[in-house]
């Protein structure tokens, strides 16, 4: 079971604890065994404990501790945002956020849609059952 | 960003001017303390040991907090200290990798407490300096001087994102693989 995701310069990670929860950051340098210097386009560069980071598969090509401009340019070039939003992990987070922000009317619509989908599935199942029974 | 326990202060003081000495020499000290009051007290403690002056016949002229100039740059700090162990006084040189000097000093106090059981009032920092990578002496700081550093996180601690969501019992065992 070799490791596939490494802590390295350019690794994109998701913050999973603390004030910056849910933010995508790039590891810009490693301070020591437990801490890394992280940076994102809309935050001040700061240090973060590696325990607060979940590494992703995305990795961008940057030199050690790049300037903010080069970081943003590299992120655009690697298209981090789109890759993240199309990945299954990213999509799940977007769905979670959407579900958390529903109002009561939206939840009503979701209920109707679920009933409709359930009904369609059951119809198909009934058809298949009739075929196999015959 | 993070609240530091130890702040760096610059304290400037002199003995009070007397008839004999109209302009006594002014001394400046940089030291670490948790707050300004303690910094002034520490200043007199050290000054008493070095010069013939006490708080009762001296005055603090200025006390300023020194802030880190570049808190986003990672630096190697070397700290020379003198500490009191159970058997006597010893000198030590320790190296830390951190973004700020206050952070490195805090690391030093924590490490001395854990490795040598030395409480913070038994430690005197003699000198601190930022060391360029070539001159670092300790292997544990030198191993991070690699521009292509790369290591896997071996053990993933599963943690709820806020303390509110903490429960004593969980339905399933966690997956520890990164």
Short mmCIF file of N, CA and C in Angstrom, two decimals, chain A residues 1-9 16-18 21 29-37 44-47 50-55 64-65, chain B residues 1-2 4 71-74 97-100 103 107 143-144 146-157 159-163 177-178:
data_model
loop_
_atom_site.label_atom_id
_atom_site.label_comp_id
_atom_site.label_asym_id
_atom_site.label_seq_id
_atom_site.Cartn_x
_atom_site.Cartn_y
_atom_site.Cartn_z
N UNK A 1 0.84 -1.20 0.00
CA UNK A 1 0.00 0.00 0.00
C UNK A 1 0.87 1.25 0.00
N UNK A 2 1.49 1.58 -1.11
CA UNK A 2 2.37 2.75 -1.08
C UNK A 2 1.52 4.01 -0.97
N UNK A 3 2.16 5.09 -0.57
CA UNK A 3 1.46 6.35 -0.40
C UNK A 3 1.36 7.08 -1.71
N UNK A 4 0.23 7.72 -1.92
CA UNK A 4 0.07 8.45 -3.18
C UNK A 4 0.05 9.95 -2.95
N UNK A 5 -0.39 10.39 -1.78
CA UNK A 5 -0.48 11.83 -1.55
C UNK A 5 0.61 12.22 -0.57
N UNK A 6 1.50 13.09 -1.02
CA UNK A 6 2.61 13.51 -0.19
C UNK A 6 2.46 14.95 0.23
N UNK A 7 3.03 15.28 1.38
CA UNK A 7 3.17 16.68 1.76
C UNK A 7 4.35 17.20 0.97
N UNK A 8 4.11 18.08 0.02
CA UNK A 8 5.20 18.62 -0.79
C UNK A 8 4.80 20.01 -1.25
N UNK A 9 5.79 20.71 -1.76
CA UNK A 9 5.52 22.08 -2.19
C UNK A 9 4.64 22.04 -3.42
N UNK A 16 -9.42 21.03 7.43
CA UNK A 16 -10.53 20.27 8.00
C UNK A 16 -10.77 20.57 9.46
N UNK A 17 -10.20 21.65 9.99
CA UNK A 17 -10.42 21.98 11.40
C UNK A 17 -10.07 23.43 11.61
N UNK A 18 -10.82 24.05 12.48
CA UNK A 18 -10.39 25.39 12.86
C UNK A 18 -11.12 26.49 12.13
N UNK A 21 -11.89 26.36 8.20
CA UNK A 21 -12.45 25.08 7.80
C UNK A 21 -13.09 25.16 6.43
N UNK A 29 5.50 25.76 1.70
CA UNK A 29 6.79 25.35 2.24
C UNK A 29 6.52 24.53 3.49
N UNK A 30 7.52 23.76 3.88
CA UNK A 30 7.37 22.92 5.05
C UNK A 30 8.24 23.50 6.16
N UNK A 31 7.63 23.78 7.31
CA UNK A 31 8.41 24.36 8.41
C UNK A 31 9.14 23.25 9.15
N UNK A 32 8.38 22.29 9.65
CA UNK A 32 9.04 21.14 10.23
C UNK A 32 8.08 19.96 10.17
N UNK A 33 8.31 18.99 11.00
CA UNK A 33 7.56 17.74 10.88
C UNK A 33 6.05 17.94 10.96
N UNK A 34 5.63 18.94 11.74
CA UNK A 34 4.20 19.07 11.97
C UNK A 34 3.57 20.26 11.30
N UNK A 35 4.36 21.19 10.80
CA UNK A 35 3.75 22.43 10.34
C UNK A 35 4.18 22.74 8.93
N UNK A 36 3.29 23.39 8.21
CA UNK A 36 3.62 23.81 6.85
C UNK A 36 3.16 25.24 6.68
N UNK A 37 3.81 25.90 5.74
CA UNK A 37 3.40 27.25 5.38
C UNK A 37 2.39 27.10 4.25
N UNK A 44 -3.99 35.57 3.88
CA UNK A 44 -2.60 35.88 4.16
C UNK A 44 -1.85 34.58 4.35
N UNK A 45 -0.64 34.54 3.84
CA UNK A 45 0.14 33.31 3.97
C UNK A 45 0.41 33.05 5.45
N UNK A 46 0.20 31.84 5.91
CA UNK A 46 0.40 31.58 7.32
C UNK A 46 0.79 30.13 7.54
N UNK A 47 1.14 29.84 8.78
CA UNK A 47 1.52 28.46 9.07
C UNK A 47 0.31 27.71 9.59
N UNK A 50 -0.12 20.33 10.15
CA UNK A 50 -0.51 19.36 9.14
C UNK A 50 -1.70 18.54 9.60
N UNK A 51 -1.94 18.50 10.91
CA UNK A 51 -3.11 17.77 11.39
C UNK A 51 -4.41 18.42 10.96
N UNK A 52 -4.33 19.69 10.59
CA UNK A 52 -5.55 20.38 10.19
C UNK A 52 -5.80 20.28 8.70
N UNK A 53 -4.91 19.59 7.99
CA UNK A 53 -5.03 19.57 6.53
C UNK A 53 -5.38 18.17 6.08
N UNK A 54 -6.26 18.08 5.07
CA UNK A 54 -6.48 16.82 4.37
C UNK A 54 -5.91 17.00 2.98
N UNK A 55 -4.93 16.16 2.64
CA UNK A 55 -4.29 16.31 1.33
C UNK A 55 -5.23 15.85 0.24
N UNK A 64 9.62 27.09 -4.50
CA UNK A 64 9.46 27.16 -3.04
C UNK A 64 9.06 28.59 -2.64
N UNK A 65 8.01 28.72 -1.85
CA UNK A 65 7.52 30.02 -1.38
C UNK A 65 7.41 31.03 -2.52
N UNK B 1 -1.23 36.15 14.43
CA UNK B 1 -2.10 35.02 14.11
C UNK B 1 -2.34 34.16 15.33
N UNK B 2 -1.33 33.45 15.74
CA UNK B 2 -1.50 32.64 16.94
C UNK B 2 -1.14 33.51 18.13
N UNK B 4 0.86 34.35 21.04
CA UNK B 4 2.10 33.88 21.64
C UNK B 4 2.06 34.09 23.12
N UNK B 71 6.80 37.75 9.24
CA UNK B 71 6.24 36.53 9.84
C UNK B 71 5.84 35.47 8.84
N UNK B 72 5.98 35.73 7.53
CA UNK B 72 5.62 34.69 6.58
C UNK B 72 6.85 33.99 6.02
N UNK B 73 8.02 34.33 6.51
CA UNK B 73 9.24 33.70 6.00
C UNK B 73 9.72 32.70 7.03
N UNK B 74 10.05 31.51 6.56
CA UNK B 74 10.51 30.47 7.49
C UNK B 74 11.99 30.69 7.75
N UNK B 97 13.14 25.67 13.84
CA UNK B 97 12.69 26.17 12.56
C UNK B 97 11.30 26.75 12.76
N UNK B 98 11.14 28.03 12.47
CA UNK B 98 9.83 28.65 12.72
C UNK B 98 9.73 29.91 11.87
N UNK B 99 8.51 30.46 11.83
CA UNK B 99 8.35 31.69 11.06
C UNK B 99 8.66 32.92 11.90
N UNK B 100 8.46 32.86 13.20
CA UNK B 100 8.71 34.05 14.02
C UNK B 100 9.62 33.70 15.19
N UNK B 103 7.71 32.55 18.21
CA UNK B 103 7.32 31.15 18.10
C UNK B 103 8.47 30.22 18.45
N UNK B 107 8.71 27.55 21.44
CA UNK B 107 9.10 26.15 21.22
C UNK B 107 10.22 25.76 22.18
N UNK B 143 17.36 18.57 8.19
CA UNK B 143 16.65 17.66 7.29
C UNK B 143 15.52 18.35 6.56
N UNK B 144 15.13 19.57 7.00
CA UNK B 144 14.08 20.28 6.29
C UNK B 144 14.63 21.28 5.29
N UNK B 146 15.44 21.26 2.28
CA UNK B 146 15.37 20.54 1.01
C UNK B 146 14.30 21.21 0.19
N UNK B 147 14.67 21.73 -0.99
CA UNK B 147 13.67 22.48 -1.74
C UNK B 147 12.66 21.53 -2.37
N UNK B 148 13.00 20.24 -2.45
CA UNK B 148 12.04 19.29 -3.02
C UNK B 148 11.57 18.34 -1.93
N UNK B 149 11.26 18.92 -0.78
CA UNK B 149 10.91 18.06 0.33
C UNK B 149 9.58 17.39 0.06
N UNK B 150 9.48 16.16 0.48
CA UNK B 150 8.29 15.39 0.16
C UNK B 150 8.19 14.26 1.17
N UNK B 151 7.06 14.20 1.88
CA UNK B 151 6.88 13.07 2.77
C UNK B 151 5.40 12.80 2.90
N UNK B 152 5.02 11.53 3.11
CA UNK B 152 3.60 11.23 3.23
C UNK B 152 3.16 11.39 4.68
N UNK B 153 1.88 11.67 4.85
CA UNK B 153 1.31 11.68 6.19
C UNK B 153 0.83 10.26 6.46
N UNK B 154 1.49 9.63 7.41
CA UNK B 154 1.31 8.19 7.53
C UNK B 154 0.03 7.85 8.26
N UNK B 155 -0.29 8.66 9.27
CA UNK B 155 -1.39 8.30 10.15
C UNK B 155 -2.38 9.45 10.13
N UNK B 156 -3.57 9.18 9.65
CA UNK B 156 -4.55 10.25 9.55
C UNK B 156 -5.44 10.19 10.77
N UNK B 157 -5.42 11.23 11.58
CA UNK B 157 -6.27 11.24 12.76
C UNK B 157 -7.64 11.73 12.33
N UNK B 159 -10.92 13.42 12.99
CA UNK B 159 -11.29 14.39 14.02
C UNK B 159 -12.54 15.12 13.57
N UNK B 160 -13.55 15.29 14.44
CA UNK B 160 -14.70 16.09 14.00
C UNK B 160 -14.27 17.54 13.83
N UNK B 161 -14.86 18.25 12.89
CA UNK B 161 -14.36 19.59 12.57
C UNK B 161 -14.60 20.62 13.65
N UNK B 162 -15.53 20.35 14.55
CA UNK B 162 -15.68 21.25 15.68
C UNK B 162 -15.83 20.41 16.93
N UNK B 163 -15.50 21.00 18.08
CA UNK B 163 -15.57 20.21 19.30
C UNK B 163 -17.01 19.88 19.66
N UNK B 177 -6.04 5.46 6.94
CA UNK B 177 -5.12 5.60 5.82
C UNK B 177 -5.35 6.93 5.14
N UNK B 178 -4.28 7.63 4.86
CA UNK B 178 -4.41 8.91 4.18
C UNK B 178 -4.99 8.71 2.80
#
